mmCIF file of C-alpha atoms and ligand atoms in Angstrom:
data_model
loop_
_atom_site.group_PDB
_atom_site.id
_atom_site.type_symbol
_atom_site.label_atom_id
_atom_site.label_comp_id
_atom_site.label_asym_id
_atom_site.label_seq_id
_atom_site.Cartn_x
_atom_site.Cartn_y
_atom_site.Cartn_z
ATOM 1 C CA UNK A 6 0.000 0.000 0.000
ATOM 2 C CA UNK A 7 1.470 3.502 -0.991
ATOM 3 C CA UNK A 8 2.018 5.950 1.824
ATOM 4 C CA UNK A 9 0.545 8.671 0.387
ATOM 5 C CA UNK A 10 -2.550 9.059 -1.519
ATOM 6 C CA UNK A 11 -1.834 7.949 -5.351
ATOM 7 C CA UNK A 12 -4.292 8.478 -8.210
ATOM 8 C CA UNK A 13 -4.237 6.647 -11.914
ATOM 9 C CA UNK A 14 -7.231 7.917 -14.243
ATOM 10 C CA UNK A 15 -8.273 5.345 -16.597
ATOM 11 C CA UNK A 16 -9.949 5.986 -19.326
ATOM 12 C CA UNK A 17 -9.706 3.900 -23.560
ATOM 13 C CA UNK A 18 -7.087 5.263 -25.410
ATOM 14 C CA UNK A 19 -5.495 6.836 -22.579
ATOM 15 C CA UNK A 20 -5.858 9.762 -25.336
ATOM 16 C CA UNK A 21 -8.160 12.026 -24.509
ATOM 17 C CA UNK A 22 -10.220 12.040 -20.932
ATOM 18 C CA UNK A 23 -7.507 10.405 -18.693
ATOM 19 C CA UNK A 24 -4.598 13.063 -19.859
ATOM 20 C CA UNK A 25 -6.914 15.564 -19.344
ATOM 21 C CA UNK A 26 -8.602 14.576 -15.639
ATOM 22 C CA UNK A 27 -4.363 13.958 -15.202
ATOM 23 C CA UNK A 28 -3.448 17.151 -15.845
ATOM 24 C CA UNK A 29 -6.721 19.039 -14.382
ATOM 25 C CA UNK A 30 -5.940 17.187 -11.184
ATOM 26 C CA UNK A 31 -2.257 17.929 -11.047
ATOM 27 C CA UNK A 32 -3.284 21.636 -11.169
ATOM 28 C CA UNK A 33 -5.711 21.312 -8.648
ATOM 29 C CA UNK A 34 -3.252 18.995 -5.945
ATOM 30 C CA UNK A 35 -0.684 21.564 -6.991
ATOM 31 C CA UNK A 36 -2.781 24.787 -5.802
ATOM 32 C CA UNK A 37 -4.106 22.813 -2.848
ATOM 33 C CA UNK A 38 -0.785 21.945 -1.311
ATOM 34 C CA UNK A 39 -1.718 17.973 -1.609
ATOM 35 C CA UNK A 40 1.035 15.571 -1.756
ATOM 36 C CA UNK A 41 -0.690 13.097 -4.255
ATOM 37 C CA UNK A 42 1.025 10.581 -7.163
ATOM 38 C CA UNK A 43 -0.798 11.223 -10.139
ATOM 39 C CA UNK A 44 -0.575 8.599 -13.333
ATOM 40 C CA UNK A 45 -3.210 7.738 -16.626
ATOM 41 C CA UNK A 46 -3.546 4.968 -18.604
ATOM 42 C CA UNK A 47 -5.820 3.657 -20.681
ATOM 43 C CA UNK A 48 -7.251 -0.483 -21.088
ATOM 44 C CA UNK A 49 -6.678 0.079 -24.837
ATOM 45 C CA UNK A 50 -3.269 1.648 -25.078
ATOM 46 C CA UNK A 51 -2.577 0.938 -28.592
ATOM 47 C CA UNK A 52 -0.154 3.131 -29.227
ATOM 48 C CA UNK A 53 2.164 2.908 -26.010
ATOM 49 C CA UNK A 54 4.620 6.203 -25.950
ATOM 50 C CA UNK A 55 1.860 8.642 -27.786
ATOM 51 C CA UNK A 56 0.830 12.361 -26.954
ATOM 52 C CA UNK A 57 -2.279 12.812 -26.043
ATOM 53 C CA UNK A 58 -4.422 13.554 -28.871
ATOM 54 C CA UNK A 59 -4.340 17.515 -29.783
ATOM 55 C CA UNK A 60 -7.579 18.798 -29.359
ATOM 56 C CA UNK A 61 -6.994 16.992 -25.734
ATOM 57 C CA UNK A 62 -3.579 19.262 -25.367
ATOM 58 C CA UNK A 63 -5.387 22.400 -26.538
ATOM 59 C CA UNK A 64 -7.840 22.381 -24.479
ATOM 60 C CA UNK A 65 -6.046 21.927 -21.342
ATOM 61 C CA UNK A 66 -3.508 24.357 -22.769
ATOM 62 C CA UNK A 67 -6.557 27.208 -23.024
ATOM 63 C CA UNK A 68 -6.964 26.375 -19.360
ATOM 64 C CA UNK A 69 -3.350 27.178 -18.292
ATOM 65 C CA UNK A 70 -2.417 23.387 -18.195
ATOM 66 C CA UNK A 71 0.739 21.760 -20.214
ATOM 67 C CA UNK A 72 -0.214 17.846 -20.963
ATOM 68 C CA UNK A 73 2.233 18.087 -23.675
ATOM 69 C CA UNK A 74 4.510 15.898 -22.323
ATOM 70 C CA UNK A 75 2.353 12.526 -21.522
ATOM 71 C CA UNK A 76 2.340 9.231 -22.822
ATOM 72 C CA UNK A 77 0.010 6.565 -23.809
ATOM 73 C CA UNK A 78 0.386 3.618 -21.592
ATOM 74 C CA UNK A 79 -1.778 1.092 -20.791
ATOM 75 C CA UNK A 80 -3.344 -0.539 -17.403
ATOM 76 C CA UNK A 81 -0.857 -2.950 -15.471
ATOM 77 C CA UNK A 82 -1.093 -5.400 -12.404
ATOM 78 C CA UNK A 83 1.280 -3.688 -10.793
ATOM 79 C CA UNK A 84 -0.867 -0.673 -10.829
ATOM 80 C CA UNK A 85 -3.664 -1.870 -8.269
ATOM 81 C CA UNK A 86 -1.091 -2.290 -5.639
ATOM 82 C CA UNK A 87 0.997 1.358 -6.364
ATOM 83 C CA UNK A 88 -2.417 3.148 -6.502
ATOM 84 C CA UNK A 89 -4.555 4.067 -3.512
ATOM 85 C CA UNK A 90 -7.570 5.085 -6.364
ATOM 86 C CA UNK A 91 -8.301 3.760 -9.687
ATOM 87 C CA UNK A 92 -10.870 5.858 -11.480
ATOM 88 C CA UNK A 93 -12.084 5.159 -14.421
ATOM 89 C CA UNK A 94 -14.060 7.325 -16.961
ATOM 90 C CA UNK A 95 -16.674 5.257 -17.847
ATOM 91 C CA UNK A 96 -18.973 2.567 -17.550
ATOM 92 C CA UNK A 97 -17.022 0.410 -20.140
ATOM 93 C CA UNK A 98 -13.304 1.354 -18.773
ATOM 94 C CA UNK A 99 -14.850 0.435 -15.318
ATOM 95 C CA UNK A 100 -15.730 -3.016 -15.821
ATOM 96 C CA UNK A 101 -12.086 -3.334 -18.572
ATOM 97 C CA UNK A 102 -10.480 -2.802 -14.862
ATOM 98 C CA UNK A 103 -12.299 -4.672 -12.907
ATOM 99 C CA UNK A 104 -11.872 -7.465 -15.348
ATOM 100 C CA UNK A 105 -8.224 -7.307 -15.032
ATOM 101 C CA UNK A 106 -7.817 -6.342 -11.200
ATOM 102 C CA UNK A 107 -5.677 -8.956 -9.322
ATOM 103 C CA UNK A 108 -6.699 -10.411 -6.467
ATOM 104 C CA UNK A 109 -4.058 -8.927 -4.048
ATOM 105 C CA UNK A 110 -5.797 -5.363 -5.768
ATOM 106 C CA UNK A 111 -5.323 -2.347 -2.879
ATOM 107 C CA UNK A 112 -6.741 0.182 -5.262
ATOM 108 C CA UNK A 113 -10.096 1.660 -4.248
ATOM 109 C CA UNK A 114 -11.398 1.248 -8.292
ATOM 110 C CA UNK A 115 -14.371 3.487 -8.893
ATOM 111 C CA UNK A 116 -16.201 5.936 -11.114
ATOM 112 C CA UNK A 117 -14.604 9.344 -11.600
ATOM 113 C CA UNK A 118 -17.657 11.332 -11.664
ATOM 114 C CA UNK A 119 -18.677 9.658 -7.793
ATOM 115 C CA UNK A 120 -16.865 12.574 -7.088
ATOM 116 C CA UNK A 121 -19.258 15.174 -8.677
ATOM 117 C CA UNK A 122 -21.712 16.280 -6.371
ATOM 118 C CA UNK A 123 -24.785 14.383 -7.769
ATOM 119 C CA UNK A 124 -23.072 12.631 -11.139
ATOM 120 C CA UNK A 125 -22.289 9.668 -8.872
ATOM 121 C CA UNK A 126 -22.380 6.782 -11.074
ATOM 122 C CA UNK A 127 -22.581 8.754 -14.538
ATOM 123 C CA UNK A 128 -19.605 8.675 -17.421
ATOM 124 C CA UNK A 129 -17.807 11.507 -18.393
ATOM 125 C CA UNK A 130 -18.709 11.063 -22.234
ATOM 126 C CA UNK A 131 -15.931 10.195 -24.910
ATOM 127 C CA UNK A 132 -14.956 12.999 -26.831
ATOM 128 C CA UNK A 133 -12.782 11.164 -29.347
ATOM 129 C CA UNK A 134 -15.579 11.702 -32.066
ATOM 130 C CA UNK A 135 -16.923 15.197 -31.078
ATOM 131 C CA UNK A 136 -15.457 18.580 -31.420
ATOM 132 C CA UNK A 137 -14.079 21.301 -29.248
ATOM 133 C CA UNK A 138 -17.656 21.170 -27.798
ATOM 134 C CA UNK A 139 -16.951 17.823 -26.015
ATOM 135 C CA UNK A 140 -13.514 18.218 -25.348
ATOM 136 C CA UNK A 141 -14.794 21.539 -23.396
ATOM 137 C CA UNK A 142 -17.142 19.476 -21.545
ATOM 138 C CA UNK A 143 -14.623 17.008 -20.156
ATOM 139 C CA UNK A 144 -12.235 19.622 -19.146
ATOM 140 C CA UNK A 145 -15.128 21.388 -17.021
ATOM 141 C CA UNK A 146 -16.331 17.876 -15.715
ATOM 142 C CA UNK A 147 -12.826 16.631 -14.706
ATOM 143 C CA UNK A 148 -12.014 19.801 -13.055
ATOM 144 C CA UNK A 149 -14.701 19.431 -10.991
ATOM 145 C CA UNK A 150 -14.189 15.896 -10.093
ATOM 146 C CA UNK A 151 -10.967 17.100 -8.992
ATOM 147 C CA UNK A 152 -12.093 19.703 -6.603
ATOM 148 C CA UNK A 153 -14.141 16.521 -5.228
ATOM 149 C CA UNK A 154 -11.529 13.952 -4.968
ATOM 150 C CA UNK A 155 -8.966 16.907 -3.392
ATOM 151 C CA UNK A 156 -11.983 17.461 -0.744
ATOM 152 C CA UNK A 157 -11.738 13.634 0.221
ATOM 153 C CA UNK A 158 -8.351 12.984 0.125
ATOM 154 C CA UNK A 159 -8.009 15.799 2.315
ATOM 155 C CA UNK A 160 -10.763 14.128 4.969
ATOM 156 C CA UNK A 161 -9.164 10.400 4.446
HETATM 157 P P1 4NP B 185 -10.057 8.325 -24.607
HETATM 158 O O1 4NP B 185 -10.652 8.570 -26.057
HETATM 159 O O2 4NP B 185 -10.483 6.944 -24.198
HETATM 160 O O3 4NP B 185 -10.705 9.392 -23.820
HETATM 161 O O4 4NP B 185 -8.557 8.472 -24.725
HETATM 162 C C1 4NP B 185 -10.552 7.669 -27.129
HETATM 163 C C2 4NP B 185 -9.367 7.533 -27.788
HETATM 164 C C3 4NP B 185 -9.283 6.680 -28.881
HETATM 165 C C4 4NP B 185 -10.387 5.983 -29.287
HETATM 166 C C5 4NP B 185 -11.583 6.120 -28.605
HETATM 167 C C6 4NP B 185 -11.651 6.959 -27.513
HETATM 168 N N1 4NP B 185 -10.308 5.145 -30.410
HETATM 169 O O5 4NP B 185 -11.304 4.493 -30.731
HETATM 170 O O6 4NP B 185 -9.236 5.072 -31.045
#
């Protein structure tokens, strides 16, 4: 079990959502003061060492927030055992994880919008075949799952 709380986002393609609640939630530790490991991945991760995509980038990027410099990897064993929480996006990457989860799994694995005041149990939708419309709406709901996961990290 980590020491300190430790946070992988999971979403597909490890693209699009999971770079982006990454780097929203980075900001958001950062400006809160809270010692947290951060990490995304994806179940798909087809193309291991990628950027995330660039309508991803430019829309954290119009929100003060460099992702530039992440890479595509995918879910691992190893990962429910260095991660206190394992959120995932959506219904579909929730139940990819929970297929894979080992049975000596520490990781808490759960829904990122539970921490949304009242989205619990709802996806944040996949923007990969939208526009700057969708990507916009991830940002604004990953930002504010990460003003609720700071809030109880801070209480655990
Ligand atoms: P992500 O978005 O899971 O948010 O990274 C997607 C990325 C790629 C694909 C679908 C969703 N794809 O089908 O290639």
């Amino acid at each position: 079990m980590p020491d300190r709380p430790a946070v992988l986002f999971v979403c597909l393609g490890n693209i699009c959502r999971s770079p982006m609640a990454e780097g929203a939630f980075r900001a958001a530790a950062e400006a809160a003061g809270l010692e947290v490991t951060i990490d995304s991945a994806g179940t798909g991760g087809w193309h291991p060492g990628s950027s995330p995509d660039q309508r991803a980038q430019a829309t954290a990027k119009r929100h003060g927030v460099d992702i530039s410099g992440l890479k595509v990897r995918k879910v691992r064993a190893e990962d429910f055992r260095r991660f206190t929480h394992i959120l995932a996006l959506d219904h579909a990457n929730l139940a990819d994880v929970l297929d894979i989860r080992p049975a000596d799994a520490t990781a808490q694995v759960r829904l990122l919008a539970d921490y949304i005041p009242g989205r619990a149990g709802e996806a944040i939708a996949d923007p990969y075949y939208g526009g700057p419309a969708e990507f916009e709406r991830v940002w604004v709901d990953v930002t504010a799952a990460a003003t609720g996961l700071i809030e109880a990290l801070k209480r655990r």
